[in-house]
Amino acid sequence: MAVGRVTFTRAERDRLAQALWLLNWISVLTGVVLFSLGLFLKVEIQKRQEVMSDQEILYVPHMLISTGVVACCINFLGGKICYDCVDSTKFLRWKLVMLPYIAFTFVFTFCVLVGALMCYSIRNQLEESLFVGLRNAMRYYKDTDTPGRCFLKRTVDVLQMQFECCGNSGYKDWLSIQWISSRYLDMTDNHVQDRLHSNVAGQYLTDGVPFSCCSTYSPRPCIQQHVTNDSAHFNYHHQSEQLNLWRRGCRQVLLDHYTGIMQSIGFIVSIIWLFELLVLTGVRYLQTALENVVRLGGDPDLQSDGWILESSLAETARHNFNIIKSLGKCYQVEDHEDPNINVPNPGPSPVEVPSRQQQQPQPASYQYSSSTQLPASYQYSSSQQPASYQLIN
């Protein structure tokens, strides 16, 4: 039994073809949207590539960009096919193309769904990338004279001021690393030497944070030195002070920022997937309805049935599985089997005469005669190989 059987008149088939022509052109625009979303996401990620690890997380924007390009091409072709199918007599030129086109469009539609799901599943990988990238950026914050790292100080400062964050998970991350460059330390100072020797890694650790961690909403001047020393400042309690430093870590802030972008893009891509699925269903109905017109004799005025699947889903899956299974058996030859063992004999085996290499001189009674009947009931057969003779019973 066919799945989704619908009966179409000629007018209904024509209107369906016209509607699909319009929808395919709209789908070309959705392909442009997919391409633009992928390009926008790629630019947003590359803006802060310095605070991300080397993990490959650009596969999502690359997937969207590729899908958008394919969407423009395949929907342009679909618009051309549906435009010609308005006249059912022109269907014959596309008859052999429509089924592969529908199969390819189905795979493409599945790729759009995969792209939407990727936008929701990349959060964990993005969080890990930000954690490692921010940790390395803070570690190299002091290396302003090192080639390849001299820009990281500016990058981290701009990031903390723009997103109102401090450190990786919080401002306390700065207290466990040396963020002051050695060029600004007086190595002859006993205080500096004591700090360097007191740390196992030989780092100069301070009870302070960079100036970019200062909150612009603070009612008092920013306290970035002796942050945890309440006695060093008047009327100050670092555990309850909420407006002096940014309390949120940059990893969480950036993760929320990219998650919001990903969810918005995922929602838009999901809507595009539903739209493409609608167009694919319409093209399938049009193809089956026009094929049934051809089967009924080709009269365009006849009613015809269209469907999504000609039989039930289980029967269609079983039929396709059997086809794949039979194709696999066609190319499977066991090592111990002779591929010609089952070749049938074309006829009764005649009495053969040895070939020329093994032939002995023939007796006089076997000489060739141009008459229709040979002596001793032997006759030359021109259909056999040269110098061979066949016994006529």
Coordinates of C-alpha atoms in Angstrom, one line a residue:
M1 CA 0.0 0.0 0.0
A2 CA 1.4 3.4 -1.0
V3 CA 2.3 5.9 1.7
G4 CA 0.6 9.3 1.4
R5 CA -1.4 8.5 -1.7
V6 CA -3.0 11.6 -3.2
T7 CA -5.0 11.9 -6.5
F8 CA -4.2 14.9 -8.7
T9 CA -6.1 16.4 -11.6
R10 CA -4.3 18.1 -14.4
A11 CA -5.0 21.5 -12.9
E12 CA -3.8 20.4 -9.5
R13 CA -0.6 19.0 -11.0
D14 CA 0.1 22.3 -12.8
R15 CA -0.5 24.4 -9.7
L16 CA 1.8 22.1 -7.7
A17 CA 4.5 22.5 -10.3
Q18 CA 4.1 26.3 -10.3
A19 CA 4.2 26.4 -6.5
L20 CA 7.3 24.2 -6.4
W21 CA 9.0 26.5 -8.9
L22 CA 8.4 29.4 -6.6
L23 CA 9.5 27.5 -3.5
N24 CA 12.7 26.3 -5.1
W25 CA 13.7 29.9 -5.8
I26 CA 12.9 30.8 -2.2
S27 CA 15.2 27.8 -1.3
V28 CA 18.0 29.4 -3.3
L29 CA 17.7 32.4 -0.9
T30 CA 17.8 30.1 2.1
G31 CA 21.0 28.7 0.7
V32 CA 22.4 32.2 0.7
V33 CA 21.3 32.5 4.3
L34 CA 23.1 29.3 5.2
F35 CA 26.2 30.5 3.5
S36 CA 26.0 33.8 5.4
L37 CA 25.4 32.2 8.7
G38 CA 28.4 29.9 8.3
L39 CA 30.6 32.8 7.2
F40 CA 29.5 35.0 10.2
L41 CA 30.2 32.1 12.6
K42 CA 33.6 31.5 11.2
V43 CA 34.5 35.2 11.5
E44 CA 33.3 35.3 15.1
I45 CA 35.4 32.3 16.1
Q46 CA 38.5 33.6 14.3
K47 CA 38.2 37.0 16.1
R48 CA 39.3 35.3 19.3
Q49 CA 41.3 32.5 17.9
E50 CA 44.2 33.6 20.2
V51 CA 42.3 32.6 23.3
M52 CA 41.3 29.2 22.0
S53 CA 43.3 26.0 21.7
D54 CA 44.3 24.4 18.4
Q55 CA 41.3 22.1 18.5
E56 CA 39.4 22.1 15.2
I57 CA 36.1 23.8 16.0
L58 CA 35.6 25.4 12.6
Y59 CA 34.0 22.3 11.1
V60 CA 30.5 23.7 12.0
P61 CA 30.9 27.0 10.0
H62 CA 32.6 25.1 7.2
M63 CA 29.6 22.7 7.2
L64 CA 27.1 25.5 6.9
I65 CA 29.1 27.3 4.2
S66 CA 29.3 24.1 2.1
T67 CA 25.6 23.3 2.6
G68 CA 24.7 26.8 1.6
V69 CA 26.6 26.6 -1.7
V70 CA 25.0 23.2 -2.5
A71 CA 21.6 24.5 -1.6
C72 CA 21.9 27.3 -4.1
C73 CA 22.9 24.9 -6.9
I74 CA 20.4 22.1 -6.2
N75 CA 17.5 24.4 -5.7
F76 CA 18.3 26.3 -8.9
L77 CA 18.1 23.0 -10.8
G78 CA 14.9 22.1 -8.9
G79 CA 13.3 25.3 -10.0
K80 CA 14.2 24.6 -13.7
I81 CA 12.7 21.1 -13.4
C82 CA 9.5 22.2 -11.8
Y83 CA 9.1 25.0 -14.4
D84 CA 9.3 22.5 -17.2
C85 CA 7.0 20.1 -15.5
V86 CA 4.2 22.7 -15.6
D87 CA 3.7 21.3 -19.1
S88 CA 3.4 17.6 -18.6
T89 CA 4.6 16.8 -22.1
K90 CA 8.0 18.2 -21.1
F91 CA 8.3 15.8 -18.2
L92 CA 9.8 13.1 -20.4
R93 CA 13.1 15.1 -20.8
W94 CA 13.4 15.1 -17.0
K95 CA 11.9 11.6 -16.3
L96 CA 15.3 9.9 -15.8
V97 CA 16.8 12.8 -13.9
M98 CA 14.0 13.4 -11.3
L99 CA 14.6 10.2 -9.2
P100 CA 18.4 10.8 -8.8
Y101 CA 17.6 14.4 -8.1
I102 CA 15.2 13.5 -5.3
A103 CA 17.7 11.1 -3.8
F104 CA 20.4 13.7 -3.8
T105 CA 18.1 16.3 -2.4
F106 CA 17.2 13.9 0.4
V107 CA 20.8 13.5 1.3
F108 CA 21.3 17.2 1.2
T109 CA 18.3 17.8 3.4
F110 CA 19.7 15.3 5.9
C111 CA 23.0 17.3 5.9
V112 CA 21.0 20.5 6.8
L113 CA 19.6 18.6 9.8
V114 CA 23.1 17.5 10.8
G115 CA 24.3 21.1 10.6
A116 CA 21.5 22.2 12.9
L117 CA 22.3 19.5 15.4
M118 CA 26.0 20.5 15.3
C119 CA 25.2 24.0 16.5
Y120 CA 23.7 22.5 19.7
S121 CA 26.4 19.8 20.3
I122 CA 29.5 21.9 20.0
R123 CA 29.2 23.5 23.5
N124 CA 31.4 21.0 25.3
Q125 CA 34.1 21.1 22.7
L126 CA 34.0 24.9 22.7
E127 CA 34.3 25.1 26.5
E128 CA 37.4 22.9 26.5
S129 CA 38.9 24.9 23.7
L130 CA 38.3 28.2 25.6
F131 CA 39.7 26.7 28.9
V132 CA 43.0 25.7 27.3
G133 CA 43.3 28.8 25.1
L134 CA 42.7 31.2 28.0
R135 CA 45.0 29.4 30.3
N136 CA 47.8 29.6 27.7
A137 CA 47.0 33.3 26.9
M138 CA 47.3 34.2 30.6
R139 CA 50.5 32.3 30.9
Y140 CA 52.1 34.2 28.1
Y141 CA 50.6 37.6 29.1
K142 CA 53.9 38.8 30.4
D143 CA 55.9 37.8 27.2
T144 CA 55.6 41.2 25.5
D145 CA 59.1 40.9 24.0
T146 CA 58.7 37.4 22.7
P147 CA 57.9 37.1 18.9
G148 CA 54.5 35.5 18.4
R149 CA 53.3 36.3 21.9
C150 CA 53.7 40.1 22.1
F151 CA 50.1 40.7 21.1
L152 CA 48.6 38.5 23.8
K153 CA 48.7 41.1 26.5
R154 CA 46.6 43.5 24.4
T155 CA 44.2 40.7 23.3
V156 CA 43.5 39.6 26.9
D157 CA 43.1 43.2 28.2
V158 CA 40.7 44.1 25.4
L159 CA 38.8 40.8 26.0
Q160 CA 38.4 41.5 29.8
M161 CA 37.3 45.1 29.3
Q162 CA 34.9 44.3 26.4
F163 CA 33.2 41.3 28.0
E164 CA 33.5 42.6 31.6
C165 CA 35.3 39.4 32.8
C166 CA 38.5 38.6 34.7
G167 CA 40.7 35.5 34.4
N168 CA 39.8 32.1 33.2
S169 CA 37.3 31.1 35.9
G170 CA 37.7 34.2 38.0
Y171 CA 40.1 36.9 39.1
K172 CA 41.9 34.5 41.5
D173 CA 43.4 32.8 38.4
W174 CA 45.8 35.8 38.1
L175 CA 47.1 35.3 41.6
S176 CA 48.6 31.9 40.7
I177 CA 50.6 33.0 37.7
Q178 CA 53.3 35.5 36.9
W179 CA 51.7 38.2 34.7
I180 CA 54.3 40.9 35.3
S181 CA 57.1 40.9 32.7
S182 CA 60.6 40.3 34.1
R183 CA 61.8 43.5 32.4
Y184 CA 59.9 45.5 35.0
L185 CA 61.4 43.6 38.0
D186 CA 64.5 44.8 39.8
M187 CA 66.4 41.6 40.3
T188 CA 68.7 43.3 42.8
D189 CA 65.8 44.0 45.2
N190 CA 65.7 41.5 48.1
H191 CA 61.9 41.5 48.1
V192 CA 61.8 40.5 44.5
Q193 CA 64.4 37.8 45.0
D194 CA 62.5 36.4 48.0
R195 CA 59.3 36.1 45.9
L196 CA 61.1 34.4 43.1
H197 CA 62.8 31.9 45.5
S198 CA 59.7 31.2 47.5
N199 CA 57.9 29.8 44.4
V200 CA 58.8 26.3 43.1
A201 CA 58.5 27.3 39.5
G202 CA 60.5 30.5 40.1
Q203 CA 57.6 32.8 39.3
Y204 CA 57.1 36.3 40.6
L205 CA 53.6 36.0 42.2
T206 CA 51.7 39.0 43.5
D207 CA 48.5 39.6 45.2
G208 CA 47.2 41.6 42.3
V209 CA 45.5 41.5 38.9
P210 CA 45.9 43.5 35.6
F211 CA 44.1 46.8 35.3
S212 CA 41.7 45.4 32.7
C213 CA 40.0 43.5 35.5
C214 CA 38.8 46.7 37.2
S215 CA 35.0 47.2 37.1
T216 CA 33.8 50.4 35.7
Y217 CA 30.8 50.3 38.0
S218 CA 32.9 50.5 41.1
P219 CA 32.1 53.5 43.4
R220 CA 35.7 53.7 44.6
P221 CA 39.1 53.7 42.8
C222 CA 40.0 50.2 41.6
I223 CA 41.9 48.1 43.9
Q224 CA 44.1 45.8 41.8
Q225 CA 47.0 45.4 44.2
H226 CA 46.8 43.6 47.6
V227 CA 43.4 42.4 46.5
T228 CA 43.0 39.8 49.3
N229 CA 44.6 42.0 52.0
D230 CA 41.7 43.8 53.7
S231 CA 44.0 45.6 56.1
A232 CA 45.9 47.3 53.2
H233 CA 42.8 49.4 52.3
F234 CA 40.4 51.5 54.2
N235 CA 36.9 50.0 54.6
Y236 CA 37.5 47.1 52.3
H237 CA 36.4 43.5 52.4
H238 CA 37.5 41.5 49.4
Q239 CA 35.1 38.7 49.9
S240 CA 32.0 40.9 50.0
E241 CA 33.2 43.6 47.6
Q242 CA 31.1 43.1 44.4
L243 CA 31.9 46.2 42.3
N244 CA 35.7 46.5 42.5
L245 CA 36.7 43.7 40.1
W246 CA 34.8 41.7 37.5
R247 CA 33.8 38.5 39.2
R248 CA 32.9 36.4 36.2
G249 CA 35.5 34.4 34.4
C250 CA 36.1 35.0 30.7
R251 CA 35.6 31.4 29.8
Q252 CA 32.0 31.4 31.0
V253 CA 31.3 34.7 29.4
L254 CA 32.7 33.7 26.0
L255 CA 30.9 30.3 26.3
D256 CA 27.6 32.1 26.9
H257 CA 28.3 34.5 24.0
Y258 CA 29.1 31.7 21.5
T259 CA 26.3 29.5 22.8
G260 CA 23.8 32.2 22.2
I261 CA 25.1 32.6 18.6
M262 CA 25.0 28.8 18.1
Q263 CA 21.5 28.4 19.4
S264 CA 20.2 31.2 17.2
I265 CA 21.9 29.8 14.1
G266 CA 20.7 26.3 15.0
F267 CA 17.1 27.5 15.2
I268 CA 17.4 29.2 11.8
V269 CA 18.9 26.2 10.2
S270 CA 16.2 24.0 11.7
I271 CA 13.5 26.2 10.1
I272 CA 15.4 25.9 6.8
W273 CA 15.5 22.1 7.2
L274 CA 11.7 22.0 7.6
F275 CA 11.3 24.2 4.6
E276 CA 13.6 22.0 2.4
L277 CA 11.7 18.9 3.6
L278 CA 8.5 20.5 2.5
V279 CA 9.9 21.2 -1.0
L280 CA 11.3 17.7 -1.2
T281 CA 7.9 16.2 -0.4
G282 CA 6.2 18.3 -3.1
V283 CA 8.7 17.4 -5.7
R284 CA 8.2 13.7 -4.9
Y285 CA 4.5 14.0 -5.3
L286 CA 4.9 15.8 -8.6
Q287 CA 7.4 13.1 -9.9
T288 CA 5.1 10.2 -9.0
A289 CA 2.0 11.8 -10.4
L290 CA 3.6 12.6 -13.7
E291 CA 5.1 9.1 -14.0
N292 CA 1.6 7.6 -13.5
V293 CA 0.3 9.9 -16.3
V294 CA 2.9 8.3 -18.6
R295 CA 1.9 4.8 -17.4
L296 CA -1.7 5.5 -18.2
G297 CA -1.0 6.4 -21.8
G298 CA 0.4 9.9 -21.6
D299 CA -2.9 11.8 -21.8
P300 CA -2.3 15.0 -19.7
D301 CA -6.0 15.4 -18.9
L302 CA -6.1 12.1 -16.9
Q303 CA -6.1 12.0 -13.2
S304 CA -3.1 10.4 -11.6
D305 CA -2.0 9.3 -8.1
G306 CA 1.0 10.6 -6.4
W307 CA 2.7 9.2 -3.3
I308 CA 5.8 9.5 -1.1
L309 CA 6.5 5.7 -1.1
E310 CA 5.0 3.3 -3.5
S311 CA 4.7 0.6 -0.8
S312 CA 4.9 0.6 3.0
L313 CA 8.0 1.7 4.8
A314 CA 8.9 -1.8 5.9
E315 CA 8.4 -3.2 2.4
T316 CA 10.4 -0.5 0.8
A317 CA 13.3 -1.1 3.3
R318 CA 13.1 -4.8 2.7
H319 CA 13.1 -4.3 -1.1
N320 CA 16.1 -2.0 -1.0
F321 CA 17.9 -4.4 1.3
N322 CA 17.4 -7.3 -1.0
I323 CA 18.7 -5.2 -4.0
I324 CA 21.8 -4.3 -2.0
K325 CA 22.2 -8.0 -0.9
S326 CA 21.9 -9.3 -4.5
L327 CA 24.4 -6.8 -5.7
G328 CA 26.8 -7.9 -3.1
K329 CA 26.4 -11.6 -4.1
C330 CA 27.0 -10.7 -7.8
Y331 CA 30.6 -9.5 -6.9
Q332 CA 31.4 -12.2 -4.4
V333 CA 33.4 -15.2 -5.6
E334 CA 34.8 -17.8 -3.2
D335 CA 38.4 -18.7 -3.5
H336 CA 37.7 -22.4 -3.7
E337 CA 35.0 -22.1 -6.4
D338 CA 35.5 -22.1 -10.1
P339 CA 33.5 -19.1 -11.5
N340 CA 32.7 -21.2 -14.6
I341 CA 31.5 -24.3 -12.6
N342 CA 27.9 -23.5 -13.1
V343 CA 28.0 -22.4 -16.7
P344 CA 25.5 -24.6 -18.6
N345 CA 26.6 -26.6 -21.7
P346 CA 25.1 -25.1 -24.8
G347 CA 24.2 -28.5 -26.3
P348 CA 25.1 -32.2 -26.5
S349 CA 28.8 -32.8 -26.6
P350 CA 29.8 -33.7 -30.1
V351 CA 32.5 -36.2 -30.9
E352 CA 35.5 -34.0 -31.4
V353 CA 38.6 -34.6 -33.5
P354 CA 41.9 -33.5 -31.9
S355 CA 43.2 -30.1 -32.9
R356 CA 45.8 -29.4 -35.6
Q357 CA 48.7 -29.6 -33.2
Q358 CA 47.6 -33.1 -32.1
Q359 CA 46.0 -34.3 -35.3
Q360 CA 47.3 -37.4 -37.1
P361 CA 47.1 -37.7 -40.9
Q362 CA 43.5 -38.3 -41.8
P363 CA 42.5 -41.5 -43.6
A364 CA 41.3 -41.1 -47.2
S365 CA 37.7 -41.8 -46.1
Y366 CA 37.8 -38.5 -44.1
Q367 CA 38.7 -36.2 -47.0
Y368 CA 36.7 -33.1 -47.4
S369 CA 33.9 -33.1 -50.0
S370 CA 31.9 -30.2 -51.2
S371 CA 28.8 -32.3 -51.4
T372 CA 26.1 -32.2 -48.8
Q373 CA 26.9 -35.7 -47.5
L374 CA 30.3 -37.0 -46.8
P375 CA 31.4 -40.6 -47.1
A376 CA 31.3 -42.5 -43.8
S377 CA 28.7 -40.0 -42.6
Y378 CA 31.2 -37.2 -41.9
Q379 CA 30.6 -33.7 -42.9
Y380 CA 32.6 -30.5 -42.5
S381 CA 31.0 -27.9 -40.3
S382 CA 31.9 -24.2 -41.1
S383 CA 30.6 -23.0 -37.7
Q384 CA 33.3 -24.8 -35.8
Q385 CA 36.9 -23.9 -35.5
P386 CA 39.2 -24.5 -38.5
A387 CA 40.5 -28.0 -39.1
S388 CA 37.9 -29.6 -36.9
Y389 CA 35.3 -32.2 -37.9
Q390 CA 31.9 -33.2 -36.4
L391 CA 30.3 -36.6 -36.5
I392 CA 26.8 -36.6 -38.0
N393 CA 24.7 -39.2 -36.4

